PDB file of C-alpha atoms in Angstrom:
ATOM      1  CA  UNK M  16     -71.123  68.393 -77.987  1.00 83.00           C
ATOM      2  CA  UNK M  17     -68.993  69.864 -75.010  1.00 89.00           C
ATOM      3  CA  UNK M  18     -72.290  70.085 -73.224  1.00 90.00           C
ATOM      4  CA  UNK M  19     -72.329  66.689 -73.416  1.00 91.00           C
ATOM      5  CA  UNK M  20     -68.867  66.009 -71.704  1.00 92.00           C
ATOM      6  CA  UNK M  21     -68.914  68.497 -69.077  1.00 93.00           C
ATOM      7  CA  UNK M  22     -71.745  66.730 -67.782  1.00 94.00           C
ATOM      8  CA  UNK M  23     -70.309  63.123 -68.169  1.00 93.00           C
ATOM      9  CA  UNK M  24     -67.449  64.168 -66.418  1.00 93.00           C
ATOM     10  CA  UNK M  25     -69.766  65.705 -63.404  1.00 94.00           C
ATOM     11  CA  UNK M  26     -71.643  62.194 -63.137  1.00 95.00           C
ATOM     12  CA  UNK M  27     -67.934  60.284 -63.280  1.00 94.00           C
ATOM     13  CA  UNK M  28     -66.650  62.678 -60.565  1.00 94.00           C
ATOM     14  CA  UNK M  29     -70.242  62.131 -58.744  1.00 94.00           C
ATOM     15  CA  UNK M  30     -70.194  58.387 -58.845  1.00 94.00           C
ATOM     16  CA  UNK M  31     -66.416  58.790 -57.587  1.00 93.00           C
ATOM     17  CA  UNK M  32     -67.281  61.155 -54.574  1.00 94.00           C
ATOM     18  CA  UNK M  33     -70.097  58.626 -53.681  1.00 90.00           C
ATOM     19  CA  UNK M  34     -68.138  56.035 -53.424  1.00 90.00           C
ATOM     20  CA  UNK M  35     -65.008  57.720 -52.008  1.00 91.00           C
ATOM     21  CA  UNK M  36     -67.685  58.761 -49.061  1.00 89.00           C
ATOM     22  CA  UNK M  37     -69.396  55.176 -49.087  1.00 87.00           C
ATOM     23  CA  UNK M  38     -65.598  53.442 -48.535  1.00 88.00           C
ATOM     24  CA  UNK M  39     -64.846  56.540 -45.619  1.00 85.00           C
ATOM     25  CA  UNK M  40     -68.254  55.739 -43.754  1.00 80.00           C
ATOM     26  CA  UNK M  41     -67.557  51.593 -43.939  1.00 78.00           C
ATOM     27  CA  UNK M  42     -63.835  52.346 -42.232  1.00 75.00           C
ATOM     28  CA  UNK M  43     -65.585  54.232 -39.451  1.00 72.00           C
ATOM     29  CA  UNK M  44     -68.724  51.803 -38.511  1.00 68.00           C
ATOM     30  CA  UNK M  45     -65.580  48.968 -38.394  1.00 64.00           C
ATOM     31  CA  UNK M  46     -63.255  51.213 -36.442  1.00 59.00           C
ATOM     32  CA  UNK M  47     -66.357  51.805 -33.952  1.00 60.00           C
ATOM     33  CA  UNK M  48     -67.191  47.811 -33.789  1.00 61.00           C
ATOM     34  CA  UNK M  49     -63.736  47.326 -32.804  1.00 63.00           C
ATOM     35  CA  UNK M  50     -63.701  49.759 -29.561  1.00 71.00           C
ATOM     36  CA  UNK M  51     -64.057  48.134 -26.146  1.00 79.00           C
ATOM     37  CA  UNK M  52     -66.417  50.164 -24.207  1.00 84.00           C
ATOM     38  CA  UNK M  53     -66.374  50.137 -20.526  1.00 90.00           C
ATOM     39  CA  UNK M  54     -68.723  48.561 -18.526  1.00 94.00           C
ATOM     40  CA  UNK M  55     -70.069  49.744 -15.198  1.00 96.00           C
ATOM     41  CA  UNK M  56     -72.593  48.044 -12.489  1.00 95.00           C
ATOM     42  CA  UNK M  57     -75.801  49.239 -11.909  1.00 95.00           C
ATOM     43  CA  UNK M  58     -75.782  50.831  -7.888  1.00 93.00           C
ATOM     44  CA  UNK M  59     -79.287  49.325  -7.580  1.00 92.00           C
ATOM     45  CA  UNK M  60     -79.033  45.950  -9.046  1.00 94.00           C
ATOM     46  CA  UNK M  61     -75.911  45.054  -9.798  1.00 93.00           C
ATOM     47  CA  UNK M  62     -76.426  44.626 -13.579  1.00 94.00           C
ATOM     48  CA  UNK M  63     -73.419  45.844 -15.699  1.00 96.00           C
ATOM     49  CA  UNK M  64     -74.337  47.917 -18.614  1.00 94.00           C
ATOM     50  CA  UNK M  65     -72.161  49.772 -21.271  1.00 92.00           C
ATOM     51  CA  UNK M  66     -71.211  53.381 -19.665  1.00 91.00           C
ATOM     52  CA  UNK M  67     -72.350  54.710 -22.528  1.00 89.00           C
ATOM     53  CA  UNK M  68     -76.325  53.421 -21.947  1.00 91.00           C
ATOM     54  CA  UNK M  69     -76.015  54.120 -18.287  1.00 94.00           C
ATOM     55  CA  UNK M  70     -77.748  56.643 -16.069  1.00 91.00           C
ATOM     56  CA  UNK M  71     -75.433  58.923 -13.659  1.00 92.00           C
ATOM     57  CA  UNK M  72     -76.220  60.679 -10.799  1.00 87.00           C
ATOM     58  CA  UNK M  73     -73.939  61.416  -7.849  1.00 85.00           C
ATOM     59  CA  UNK M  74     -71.044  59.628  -9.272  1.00 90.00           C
ATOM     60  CA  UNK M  75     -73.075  56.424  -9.422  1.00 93.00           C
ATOM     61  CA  UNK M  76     -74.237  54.207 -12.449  1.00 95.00           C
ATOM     62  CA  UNK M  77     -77.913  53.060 -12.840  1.00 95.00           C
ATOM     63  CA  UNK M  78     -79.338  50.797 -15.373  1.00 94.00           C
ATOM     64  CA  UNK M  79     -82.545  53.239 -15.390  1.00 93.00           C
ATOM     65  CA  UNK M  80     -84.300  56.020 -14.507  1.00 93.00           C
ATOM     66  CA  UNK M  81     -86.432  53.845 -12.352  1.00 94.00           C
ATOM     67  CA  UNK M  82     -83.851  52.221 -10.180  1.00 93.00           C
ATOM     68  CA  UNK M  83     -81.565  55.781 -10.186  1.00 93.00           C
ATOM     69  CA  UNK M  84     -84.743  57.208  -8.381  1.00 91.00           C
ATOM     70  CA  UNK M  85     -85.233  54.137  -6.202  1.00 91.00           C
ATOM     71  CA  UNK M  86     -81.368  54.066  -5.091  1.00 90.00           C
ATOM     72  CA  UNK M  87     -82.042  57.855  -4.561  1.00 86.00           C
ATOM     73  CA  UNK M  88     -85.312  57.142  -2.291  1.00 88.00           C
ATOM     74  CA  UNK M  89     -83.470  54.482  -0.632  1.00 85.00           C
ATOM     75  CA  UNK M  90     -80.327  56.778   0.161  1.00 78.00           C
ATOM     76  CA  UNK M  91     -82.273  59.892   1.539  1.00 72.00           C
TER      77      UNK M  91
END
């Protein structure tokens, strides 16, 4: 019999945590929607890209790896 209720009250408490995680992972995917990344220009192009899916190299954005090495070839 107490069997019984220890391990109803370790499925309640698992259903809880679940959802207590669940609710914590939905406030962070909205918080992150809501952030205005900054956007930077491609040196080669001119096509402006989030910084976060941009290439660097020498202080310089690129759009990709083919038009960083381009710029690059074009600089030398």
């Amino acid at each position: 019999m107490i069997a019984k209720w220890v391990i109803l009250i370790i499925v309640v408490l698992l259903i809880y945590w679940g959802l207590r995680n669940l609710q914590r992972a939905k406030k962070q995917s909205t918080k992150s929607k809501n952030e205005i990344e900054d956007m930077v220009c491609c040196a080669h192009c001119g096509l402006h890209i989030p910084r976060s899916e941009s290439i660097t190299a020498n202080k310089k954005y690129f759009c990709s790896i083919d038009h960083q090495q381009l710029y690059l070839k074009s600089s030398q």
